[in-house]
Coordinates of C-alpha atoms and ligand atoms in Angstrom, one line a residue:
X178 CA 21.1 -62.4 22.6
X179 CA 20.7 -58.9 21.1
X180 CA 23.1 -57.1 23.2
X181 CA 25.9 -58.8 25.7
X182 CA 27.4 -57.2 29.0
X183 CA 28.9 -59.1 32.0
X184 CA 27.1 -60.3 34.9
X185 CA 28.0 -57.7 36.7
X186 CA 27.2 -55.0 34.8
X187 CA 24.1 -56.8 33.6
X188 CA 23.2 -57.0 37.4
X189 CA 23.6 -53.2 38.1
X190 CA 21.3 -52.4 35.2
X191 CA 18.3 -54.2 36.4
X192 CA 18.2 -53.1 39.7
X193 CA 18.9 -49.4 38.1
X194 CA 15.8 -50.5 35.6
X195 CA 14.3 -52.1 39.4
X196 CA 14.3 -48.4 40.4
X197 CA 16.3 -49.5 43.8
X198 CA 16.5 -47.0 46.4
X199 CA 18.6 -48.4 49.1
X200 CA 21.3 -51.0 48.6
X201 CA 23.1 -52.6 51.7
X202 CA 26.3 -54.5 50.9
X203 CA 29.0 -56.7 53.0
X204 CA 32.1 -57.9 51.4
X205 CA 33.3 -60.9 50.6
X206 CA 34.0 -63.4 47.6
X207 CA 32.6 -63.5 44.9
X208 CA 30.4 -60.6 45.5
X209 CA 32.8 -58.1 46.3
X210 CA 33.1 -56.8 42.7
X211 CA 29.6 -56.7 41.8
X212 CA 29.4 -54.7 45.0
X213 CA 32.3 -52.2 44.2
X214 CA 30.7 -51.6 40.9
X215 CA 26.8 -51.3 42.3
X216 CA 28.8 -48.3 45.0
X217 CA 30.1 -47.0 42.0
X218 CA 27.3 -46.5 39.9
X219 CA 24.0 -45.8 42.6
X220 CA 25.9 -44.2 45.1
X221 CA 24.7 -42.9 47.7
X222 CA 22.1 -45.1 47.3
X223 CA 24.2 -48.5 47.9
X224 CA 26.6 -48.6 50.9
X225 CA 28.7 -50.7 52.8
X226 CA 27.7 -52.0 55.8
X227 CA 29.9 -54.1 59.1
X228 CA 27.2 -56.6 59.2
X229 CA 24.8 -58.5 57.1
X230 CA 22.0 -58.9 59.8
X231 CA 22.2 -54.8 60.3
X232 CA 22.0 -54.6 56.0
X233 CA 19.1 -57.0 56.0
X234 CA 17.3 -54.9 58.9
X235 CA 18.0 -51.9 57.4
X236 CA 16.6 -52.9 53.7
X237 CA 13.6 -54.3 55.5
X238 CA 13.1 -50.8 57.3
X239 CA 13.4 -49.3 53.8
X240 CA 11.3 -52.0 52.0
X241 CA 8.5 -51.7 54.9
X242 CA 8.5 -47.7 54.3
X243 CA 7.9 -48.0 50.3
X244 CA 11.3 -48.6 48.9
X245 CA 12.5 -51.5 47.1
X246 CA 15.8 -52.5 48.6
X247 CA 18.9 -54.8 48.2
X248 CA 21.3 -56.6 50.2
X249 CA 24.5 -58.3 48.9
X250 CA 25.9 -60.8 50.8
X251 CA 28.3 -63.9 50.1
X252 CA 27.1 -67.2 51.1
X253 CA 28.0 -67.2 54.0
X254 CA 26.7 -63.5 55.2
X255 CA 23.1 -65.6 54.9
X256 CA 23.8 -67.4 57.9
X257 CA 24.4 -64.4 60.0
X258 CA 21.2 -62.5 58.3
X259 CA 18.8 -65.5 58.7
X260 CA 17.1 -64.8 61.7
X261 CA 15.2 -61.9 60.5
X262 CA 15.3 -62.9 57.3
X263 CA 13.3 -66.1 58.3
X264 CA 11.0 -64.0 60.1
X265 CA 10.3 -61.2 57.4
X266 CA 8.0 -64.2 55.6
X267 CA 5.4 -64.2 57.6
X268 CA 6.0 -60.4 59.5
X269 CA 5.2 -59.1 55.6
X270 CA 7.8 -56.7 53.9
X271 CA 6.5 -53.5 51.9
X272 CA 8.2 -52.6 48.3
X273 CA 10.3 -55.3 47.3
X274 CA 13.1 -57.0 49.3
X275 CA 16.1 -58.9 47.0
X276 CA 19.1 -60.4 48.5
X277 CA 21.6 -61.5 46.4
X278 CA 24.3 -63.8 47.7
X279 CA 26.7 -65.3 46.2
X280 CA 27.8 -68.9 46.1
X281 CA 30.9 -70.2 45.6
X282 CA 31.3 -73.7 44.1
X283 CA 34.7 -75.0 45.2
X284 CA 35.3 -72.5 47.9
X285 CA 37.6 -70.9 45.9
X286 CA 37.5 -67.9 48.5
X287 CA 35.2 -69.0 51.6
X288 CA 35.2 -71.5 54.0
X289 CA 33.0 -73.8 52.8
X290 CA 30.7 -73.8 49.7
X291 CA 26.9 -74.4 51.3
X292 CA 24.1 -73.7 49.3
X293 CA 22.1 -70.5 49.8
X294 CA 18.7 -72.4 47.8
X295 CA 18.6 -74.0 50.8
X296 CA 17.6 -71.0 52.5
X297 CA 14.7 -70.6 50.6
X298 CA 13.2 -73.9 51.9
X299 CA 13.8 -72.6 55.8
X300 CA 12.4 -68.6 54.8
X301 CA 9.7 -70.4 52.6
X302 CA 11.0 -67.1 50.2
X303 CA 11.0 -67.3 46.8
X304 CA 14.8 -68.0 45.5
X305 CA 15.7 -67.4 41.7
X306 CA 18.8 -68.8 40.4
X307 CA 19.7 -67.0 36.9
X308 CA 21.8 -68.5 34.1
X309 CA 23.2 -65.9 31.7
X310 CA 20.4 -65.7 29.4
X311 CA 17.5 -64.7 32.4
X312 CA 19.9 -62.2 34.9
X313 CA 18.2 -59.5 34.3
X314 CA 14.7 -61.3 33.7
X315 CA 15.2 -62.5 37.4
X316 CA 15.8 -59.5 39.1
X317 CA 12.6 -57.9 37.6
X318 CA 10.6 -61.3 38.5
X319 CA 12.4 -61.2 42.1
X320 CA 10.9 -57.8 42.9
X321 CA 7.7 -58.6 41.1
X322 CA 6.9 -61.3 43.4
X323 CA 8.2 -60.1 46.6
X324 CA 5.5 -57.6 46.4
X325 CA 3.2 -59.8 45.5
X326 CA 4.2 -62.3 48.0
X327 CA 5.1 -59.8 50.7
X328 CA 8.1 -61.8 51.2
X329 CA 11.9 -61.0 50.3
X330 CA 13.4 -63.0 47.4
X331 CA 16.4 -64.4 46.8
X332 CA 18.4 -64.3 44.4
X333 CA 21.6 -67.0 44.4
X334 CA 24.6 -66.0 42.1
X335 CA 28.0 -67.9 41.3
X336 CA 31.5 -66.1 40.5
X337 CA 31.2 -67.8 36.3
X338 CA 27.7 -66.4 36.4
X339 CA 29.0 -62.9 37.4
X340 CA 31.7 -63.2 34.8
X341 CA 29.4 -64.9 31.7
X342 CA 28.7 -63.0 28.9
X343 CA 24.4 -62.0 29.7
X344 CA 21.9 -61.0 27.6
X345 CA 20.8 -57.3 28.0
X346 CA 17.2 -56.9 28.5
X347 CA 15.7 -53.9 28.2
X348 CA 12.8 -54.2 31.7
X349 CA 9.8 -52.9 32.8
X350 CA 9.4 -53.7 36.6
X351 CA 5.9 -52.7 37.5
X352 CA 5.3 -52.1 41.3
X353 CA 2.7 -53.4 43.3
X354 CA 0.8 -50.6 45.0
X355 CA 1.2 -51.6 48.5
X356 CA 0.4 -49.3 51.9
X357 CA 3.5 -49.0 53.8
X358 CA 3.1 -50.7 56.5
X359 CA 1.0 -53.7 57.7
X360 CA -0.5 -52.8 60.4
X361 CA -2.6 -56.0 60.1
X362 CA 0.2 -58.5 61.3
X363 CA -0.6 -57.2 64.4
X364 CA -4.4 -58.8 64.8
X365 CA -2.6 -61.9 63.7
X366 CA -1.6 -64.7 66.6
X367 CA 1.9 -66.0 65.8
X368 CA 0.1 -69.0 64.3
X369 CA -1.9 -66.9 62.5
X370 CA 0.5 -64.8 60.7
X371 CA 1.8 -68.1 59.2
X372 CA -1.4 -69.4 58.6
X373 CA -2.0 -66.5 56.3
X374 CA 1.0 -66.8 54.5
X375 CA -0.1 -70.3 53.5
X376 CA -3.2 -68.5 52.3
X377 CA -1.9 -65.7 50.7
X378 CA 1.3 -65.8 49.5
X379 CA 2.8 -69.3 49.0
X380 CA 0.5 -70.0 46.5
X381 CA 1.6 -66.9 44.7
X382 CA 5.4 -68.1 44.6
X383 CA 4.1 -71.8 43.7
X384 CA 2.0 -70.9 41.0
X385 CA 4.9 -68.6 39.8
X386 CA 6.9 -71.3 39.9
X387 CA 5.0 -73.4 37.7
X388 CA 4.5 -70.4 35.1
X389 CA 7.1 -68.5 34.5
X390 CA 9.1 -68.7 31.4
X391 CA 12.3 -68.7 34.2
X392 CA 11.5 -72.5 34.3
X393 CA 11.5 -74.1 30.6
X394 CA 11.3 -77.7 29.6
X395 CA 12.8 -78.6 26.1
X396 CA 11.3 -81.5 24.5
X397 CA 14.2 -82.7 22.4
X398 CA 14.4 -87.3 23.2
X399 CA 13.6 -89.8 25.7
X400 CA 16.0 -88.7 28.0
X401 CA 16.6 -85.0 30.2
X402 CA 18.4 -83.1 32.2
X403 CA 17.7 -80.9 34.7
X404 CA 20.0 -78.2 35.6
X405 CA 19.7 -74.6 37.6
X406 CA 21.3 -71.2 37.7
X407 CA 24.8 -71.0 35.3
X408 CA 24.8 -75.4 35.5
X409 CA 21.7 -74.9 32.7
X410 CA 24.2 -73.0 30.5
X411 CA 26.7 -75.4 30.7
X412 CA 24.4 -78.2 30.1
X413 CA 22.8 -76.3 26.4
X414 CA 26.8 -76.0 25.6
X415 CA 27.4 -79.9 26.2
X416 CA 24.7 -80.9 24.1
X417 CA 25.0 -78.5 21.9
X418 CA 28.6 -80.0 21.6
X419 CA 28.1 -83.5 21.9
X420 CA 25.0 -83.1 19.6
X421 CA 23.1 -85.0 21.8
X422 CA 19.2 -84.9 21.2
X423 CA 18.7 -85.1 24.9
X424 CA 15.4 -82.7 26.7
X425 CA 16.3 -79.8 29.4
X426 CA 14.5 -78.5 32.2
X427 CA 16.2 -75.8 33.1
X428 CA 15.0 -74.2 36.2
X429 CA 15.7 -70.5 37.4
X430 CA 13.2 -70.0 40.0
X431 CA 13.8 -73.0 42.4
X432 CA 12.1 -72.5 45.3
X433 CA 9.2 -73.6 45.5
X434 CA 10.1 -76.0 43.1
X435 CA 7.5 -76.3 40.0
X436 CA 6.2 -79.6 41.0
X437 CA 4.3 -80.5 37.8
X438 CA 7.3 -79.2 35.7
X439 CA 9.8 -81.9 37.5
X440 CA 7.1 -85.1 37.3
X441 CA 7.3 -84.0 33.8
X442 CA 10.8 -84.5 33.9
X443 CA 10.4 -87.7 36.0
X444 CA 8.3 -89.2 33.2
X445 CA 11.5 -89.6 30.9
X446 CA 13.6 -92.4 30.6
X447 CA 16.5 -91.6 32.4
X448 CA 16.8 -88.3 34.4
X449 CA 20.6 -86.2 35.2
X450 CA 20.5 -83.9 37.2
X451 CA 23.2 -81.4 37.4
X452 CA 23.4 -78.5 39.6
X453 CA 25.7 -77.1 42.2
X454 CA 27.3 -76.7 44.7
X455 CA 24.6 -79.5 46.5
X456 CA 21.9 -81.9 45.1
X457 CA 19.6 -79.1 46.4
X458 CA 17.0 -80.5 43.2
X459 CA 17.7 -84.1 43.5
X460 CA 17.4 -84.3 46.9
X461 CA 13.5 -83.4 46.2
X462 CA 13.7 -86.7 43.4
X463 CA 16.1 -89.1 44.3
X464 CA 14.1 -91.5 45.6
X465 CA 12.4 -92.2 41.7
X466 CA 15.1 -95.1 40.2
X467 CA 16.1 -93.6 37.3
X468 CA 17.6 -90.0 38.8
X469 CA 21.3 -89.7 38.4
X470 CA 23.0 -87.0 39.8
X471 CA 25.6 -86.3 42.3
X472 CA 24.3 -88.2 45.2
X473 CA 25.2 -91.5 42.6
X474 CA 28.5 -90.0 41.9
X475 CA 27.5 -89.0 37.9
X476 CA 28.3 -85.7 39.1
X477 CA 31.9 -86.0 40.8
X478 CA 32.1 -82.3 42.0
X479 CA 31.5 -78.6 41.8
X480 CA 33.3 -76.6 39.5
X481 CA 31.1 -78.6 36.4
X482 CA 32.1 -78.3 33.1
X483 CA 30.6 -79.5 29.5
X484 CA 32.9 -82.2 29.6
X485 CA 31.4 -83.5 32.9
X486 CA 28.2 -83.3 31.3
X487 CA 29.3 -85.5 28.8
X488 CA 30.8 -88.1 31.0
X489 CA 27.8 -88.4 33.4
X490 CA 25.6 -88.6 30.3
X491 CA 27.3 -91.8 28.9
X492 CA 26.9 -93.3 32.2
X493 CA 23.4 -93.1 33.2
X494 CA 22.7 -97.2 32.9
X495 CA 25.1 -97.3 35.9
X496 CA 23.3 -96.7 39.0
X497 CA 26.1 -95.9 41.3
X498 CA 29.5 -95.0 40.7
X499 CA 32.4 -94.6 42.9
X500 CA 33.6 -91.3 44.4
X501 CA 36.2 -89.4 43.1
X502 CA 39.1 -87.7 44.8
X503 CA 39.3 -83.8 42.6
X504 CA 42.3 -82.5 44.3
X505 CA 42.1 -78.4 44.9
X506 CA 44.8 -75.7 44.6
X507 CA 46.3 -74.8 47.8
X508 CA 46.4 -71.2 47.3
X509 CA 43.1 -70.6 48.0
X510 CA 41.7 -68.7 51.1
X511 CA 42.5 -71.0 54.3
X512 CA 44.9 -73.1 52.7
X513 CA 46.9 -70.0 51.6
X514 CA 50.3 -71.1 53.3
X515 CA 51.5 -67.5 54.4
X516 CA 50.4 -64.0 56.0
X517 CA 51.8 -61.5 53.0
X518 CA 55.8 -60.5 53.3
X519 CA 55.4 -56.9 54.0
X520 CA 52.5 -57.1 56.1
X521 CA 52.7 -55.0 59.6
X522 CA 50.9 -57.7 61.6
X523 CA 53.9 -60.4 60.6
X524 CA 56.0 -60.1 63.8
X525 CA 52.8 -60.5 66.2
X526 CA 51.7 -63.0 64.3
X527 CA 55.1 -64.8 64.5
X528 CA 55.1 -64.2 68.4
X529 CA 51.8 -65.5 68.8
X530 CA 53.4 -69.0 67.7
X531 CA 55.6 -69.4 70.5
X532 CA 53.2 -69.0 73.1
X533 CA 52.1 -72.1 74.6
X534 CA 48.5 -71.3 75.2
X535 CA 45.5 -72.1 72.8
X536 CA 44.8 -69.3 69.9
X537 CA 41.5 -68.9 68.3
X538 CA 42.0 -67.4 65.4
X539 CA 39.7 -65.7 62.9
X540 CA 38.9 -66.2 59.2
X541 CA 40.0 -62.6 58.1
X542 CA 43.7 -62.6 57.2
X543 CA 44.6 -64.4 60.5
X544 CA 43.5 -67.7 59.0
X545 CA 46.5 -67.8 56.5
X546 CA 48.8 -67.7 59.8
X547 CA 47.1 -71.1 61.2
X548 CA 49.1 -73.2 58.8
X549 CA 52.9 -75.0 59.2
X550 CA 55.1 -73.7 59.4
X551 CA 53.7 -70.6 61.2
X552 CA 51.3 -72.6 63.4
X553 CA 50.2 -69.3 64.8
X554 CA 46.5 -69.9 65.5
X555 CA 45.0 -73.3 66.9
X556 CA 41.8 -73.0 65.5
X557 CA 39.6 -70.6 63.1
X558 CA 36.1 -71.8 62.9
X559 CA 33.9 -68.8 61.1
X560 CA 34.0 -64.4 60.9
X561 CA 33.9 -63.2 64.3
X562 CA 34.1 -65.9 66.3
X563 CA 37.6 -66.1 67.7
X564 CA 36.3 -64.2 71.1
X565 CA 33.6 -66.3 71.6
X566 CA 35.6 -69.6 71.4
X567 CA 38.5 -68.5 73.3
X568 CA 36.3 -67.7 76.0
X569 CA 35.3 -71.4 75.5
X570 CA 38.9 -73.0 76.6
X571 CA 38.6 -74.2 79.7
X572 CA 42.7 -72.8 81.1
X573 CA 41.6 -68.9 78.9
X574 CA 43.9 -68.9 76.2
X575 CA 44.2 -65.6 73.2
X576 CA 41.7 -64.4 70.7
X577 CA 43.2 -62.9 67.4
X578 CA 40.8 -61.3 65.3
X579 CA 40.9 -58.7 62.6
X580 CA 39.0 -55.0 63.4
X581 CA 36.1 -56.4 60.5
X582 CA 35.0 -59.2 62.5
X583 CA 35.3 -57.5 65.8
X584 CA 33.0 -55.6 64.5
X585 CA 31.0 -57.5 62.3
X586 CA 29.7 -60.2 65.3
X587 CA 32.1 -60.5 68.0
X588 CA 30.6 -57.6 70.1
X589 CA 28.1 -60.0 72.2
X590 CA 31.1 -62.5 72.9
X591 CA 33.0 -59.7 74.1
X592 CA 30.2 -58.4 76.3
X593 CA 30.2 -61.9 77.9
X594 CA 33.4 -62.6 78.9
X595 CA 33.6 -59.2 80.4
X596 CA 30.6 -60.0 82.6
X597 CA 31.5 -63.2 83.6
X598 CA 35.0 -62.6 84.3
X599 CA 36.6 -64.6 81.2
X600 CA 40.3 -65.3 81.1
X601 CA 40.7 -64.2 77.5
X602 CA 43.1 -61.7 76.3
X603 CA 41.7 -60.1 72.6
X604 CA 44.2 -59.1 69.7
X605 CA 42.7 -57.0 67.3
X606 CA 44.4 -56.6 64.2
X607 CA 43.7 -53.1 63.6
X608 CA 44.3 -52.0 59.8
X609 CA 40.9 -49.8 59.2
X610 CA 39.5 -51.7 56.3
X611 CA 38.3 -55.2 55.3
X612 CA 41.9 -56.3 53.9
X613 CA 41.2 -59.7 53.1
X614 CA 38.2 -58.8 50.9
X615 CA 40.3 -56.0 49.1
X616 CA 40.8 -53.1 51.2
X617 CA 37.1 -51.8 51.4
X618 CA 36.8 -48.8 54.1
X619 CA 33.6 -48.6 56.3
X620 CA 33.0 -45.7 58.6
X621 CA 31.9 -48.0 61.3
X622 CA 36.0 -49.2 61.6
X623 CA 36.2 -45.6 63.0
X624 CA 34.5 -46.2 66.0
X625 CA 36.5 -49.7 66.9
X626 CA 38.4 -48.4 70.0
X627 CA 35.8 -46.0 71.1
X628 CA 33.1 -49.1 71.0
X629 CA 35.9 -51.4 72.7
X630 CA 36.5 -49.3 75.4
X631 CA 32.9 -49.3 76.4
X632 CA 33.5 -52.7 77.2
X633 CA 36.9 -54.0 78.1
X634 CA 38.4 -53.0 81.4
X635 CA 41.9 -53.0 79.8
X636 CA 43.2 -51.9 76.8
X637 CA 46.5 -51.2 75.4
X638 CA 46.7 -49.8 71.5
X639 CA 49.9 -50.5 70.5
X640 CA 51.6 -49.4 66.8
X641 CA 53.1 -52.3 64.9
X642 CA 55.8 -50.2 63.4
X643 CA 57.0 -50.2 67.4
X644 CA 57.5 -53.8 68.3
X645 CA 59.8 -56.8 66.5
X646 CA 58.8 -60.2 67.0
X647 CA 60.6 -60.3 70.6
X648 CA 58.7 -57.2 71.8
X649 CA 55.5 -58.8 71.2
X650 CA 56.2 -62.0 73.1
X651 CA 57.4 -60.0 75.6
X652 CA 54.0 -57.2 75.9
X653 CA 52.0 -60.5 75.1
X654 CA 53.1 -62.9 77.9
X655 CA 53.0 -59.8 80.2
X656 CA 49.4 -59.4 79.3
X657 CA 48.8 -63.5 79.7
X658 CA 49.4 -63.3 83.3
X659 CA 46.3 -61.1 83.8
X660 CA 43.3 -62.0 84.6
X661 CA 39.7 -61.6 83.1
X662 CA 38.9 -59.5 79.9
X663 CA 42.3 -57.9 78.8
X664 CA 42.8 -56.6 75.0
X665 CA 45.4 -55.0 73.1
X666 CA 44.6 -53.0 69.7
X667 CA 47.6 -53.4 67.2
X668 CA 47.5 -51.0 64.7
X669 CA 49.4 -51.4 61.3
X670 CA 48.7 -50.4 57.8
X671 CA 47.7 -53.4 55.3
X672 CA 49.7 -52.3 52.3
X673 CA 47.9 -55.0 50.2
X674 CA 44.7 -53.2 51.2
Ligands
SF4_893 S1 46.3 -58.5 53.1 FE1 47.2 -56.9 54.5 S2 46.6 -57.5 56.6 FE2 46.2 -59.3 55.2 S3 48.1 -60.5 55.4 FE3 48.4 -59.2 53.6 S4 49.4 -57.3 54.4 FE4 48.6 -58.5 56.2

């Protein structure tokens, strides 16, 4: 490498080089940095935004007008932008499209650690997973061949890939010329919008695929690995260790998978395969004999390391091995045993334990209040979702959620259980910012009660700094013997945030 910066910064320089006009981001680990830095340096052309469907929608409406466009998202912001993400293949964008979302191997700050290649399979988008040496290579290819493809691209990141050491590259990112709009699509039957992107532009991304320099196999012995994304660097650094003459594939543009490339691979004597956080490769090859990987328990768990290299490597004559139990720190983000000391939302939450009806709780702050001894909320299942499944128990029962995910995708649930009548009373934690994430501000907070009000018969707004722990069982069981829609906004200033 000529020049080094980190991941971050080498991220922010490519999609500067990219010339990127609009940038839509959502926080949340471990992209919140890399967001905070890409505000930093192209505002006011990269925001924040309440939801990652609205930041996909609104990049599309920028990518369809001639602007090349990015959305940041964690992993799990791809399940809530999916829907028109899926349906922005075959639609047809205009200047290039690139989400980026990040992955977190070990759920060191999410709820789970799912896969976002997987996503590529569903879109049938190109998705490009870097390793320090090709960052910036793959944001230039990613914008390349979503103009060429007409399709958004994906690009999957990891927190160590964001903190590696990168090359620096210095890019030329040649645009397509595209008209702005496809007014085309609209000649097309449904069937027939997909049948031309089978014509047109999956070939593009497979033939890409099988091409580009992203995707390298090195011929070193009669056995190989194949790795993705930051696993490839850690696989180079294990054998470069061990001194083991063992080949590499190491594949940054993974879907579509270079098929020749990987029967290549397959053609060795024994095959590893290391990647995380799933067997996203293996799964395409684990039916040929000689593939080890994690689905045969070579590869015990995410978080890999040289050293796991090594041991899977030594092991490769056994065909299955037993699981291993890798315990997990439980100060991480829902195991997290306690709500902050000082924070204003501490007596509620408290008094929200000694009610004896079901809670639903949210994963925003409120999650770290669902564990003994606080016990506060029954159940937590994803962002924005504590309205919905309250109105789900069968006897009503309370809905705490945080003023981000009220916002965010609770608003339909909301809607519902005021038209039907829902026995569900709503606590909003209202601090004005995304506290959990760090404190970001969006404007959109600002409008919480006057949105709100459209829609719920009854609300009382209520200053934390006015109630103890007694008060609030008191004002809450008052409100339990309601009925239907009822809510109550408490407002309180997250000194962490
Ligand atoms: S970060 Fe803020 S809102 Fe969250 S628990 Fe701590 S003080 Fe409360």
């Amino acid at each position: 490498m000529n020049s080094v910066m980190n991941g971050i910064e080498a991220l922010v320089c490519a999609l500067r080089a990219a010339g990127v006009q609009s940038v839509y981001a959502v926080p949340g680990y471990p992209i919140t940095e890399l967001a905070e830095h890409v505000i930093e340096h192209m505002r006011p052309r990269a925001r924040w935004v309440i939801s990652e469907k609205s930041a996909f929608e609104m990049a599309f409406g920028g990518s369809v007008s001639g602007r090349r466009t990015c959305v940041i998202t964690k992993h799990v912001g791809l399940n809530v932008l999916s829907d028109p993400l899926i349906t922005s293949a075959t639609h047809t964008i205009g200047a290039g499209l690139v989400v980026i979302t990040g992955d977190d191997p070990l759920a060191l700050g999410s709820q789970n650690e799912q896969d976002s290649r997987y996503y590529g399979l569903l879109a049938e988008v190109p998705v490009f997973d870097p390793n320090p040496h090709n960052l910036m290579g793959c944001v230039a290819s990613a914008y390349m061949l979503s103009e060429r493809t007409r399709a958004p691209a994906i690009i999957r990141l990891t927190s160590r890939l964001l903190e590696a050491e990168c090359a620096l590259e210095s890019l030329s990112i040649p645009r397509e010329p595209l008209s702005s709009y496809d007014h085309g699509v609209w000649s097309l039957t449904l069937h027939g919008k997909h049948q031309r992107f089978y014509r047109d532009a999956h070939p593009l991304m497979r033939q890409e695929a099988e091409h580009t320099s992203l995707n390298r196999l090195v011929h070193r012995g009669e056995d190989v690995v194949i790795s993705s994304g930051y696993a490839s660097y850690v696989v180079e650094r294990a054998l470069e260790a061990g001194g083991l003459d063992v080949s590499h594939l190491s594949l940054s543009l993974v879907n579509p998978l270079p098929l020749s490339l990987l029967s290549r691979a397959l053609s060795y004597r024994r095959v590893l395969v290391v990647e995380e956080p799933y067997p996203f490769i293996e799964h395409h090859i684990a039916t040929h004999e000689h593939v080890r990987g994690r689905t045969t328990g070579h590869i015990t768990s995410t978080g890999i390391g040289e050293e796991d290299v090594l041991w899977a490597l030594e092991r490769l004559d056994t065909e299955k091995l037993e699981p291993e139990y890798v315990p997990q720190s439980l100060d991480m983000r829902g195991y997290r045993h306690y709500i902050c000391d000082n924070c204003p939302f501490l007596p509620l939450l408290e008094a929200l334990s000694e009610l004896d009806v079901p809670v639903a709780g949210d994963v925003g702050c409120v999650i770290r209040s669902a564990p003994e001894p606080m016990a506060a909320v029954d159940v937590a299942l994803a962002l924005g979702s504590a309205v919905g499944v309250a109105s789900g128990f069968p006897e009503g029962g309370i809905a705490v959620i945080g003023d981000f995910a009220l916002l965010h995708s609770a608003l339909p649930s909301l809607v519902h259980a005021r038209a039907w009548s829902i026995d569900v009373l709503v606590v909003v934690l209202k601090n004005s910012v995304a506290a959990i994430t760090g404190g970001q501000w969006l404007p959109e907070l600002e409008l919480l009660d006057d949105v709100v009000r459209g829609i719920c018969p009854e609300v009382r707004v209520v200053s934390c700094s006015a109630l103890d722990r007694d008060g609030w069982h008191e004002l809450l069981s008052t409100l339990l013997e309601g009925h239907g829609l009822r809510m109550v906004i408490a407002e309180g200033v997250c000194p962490e945030g």
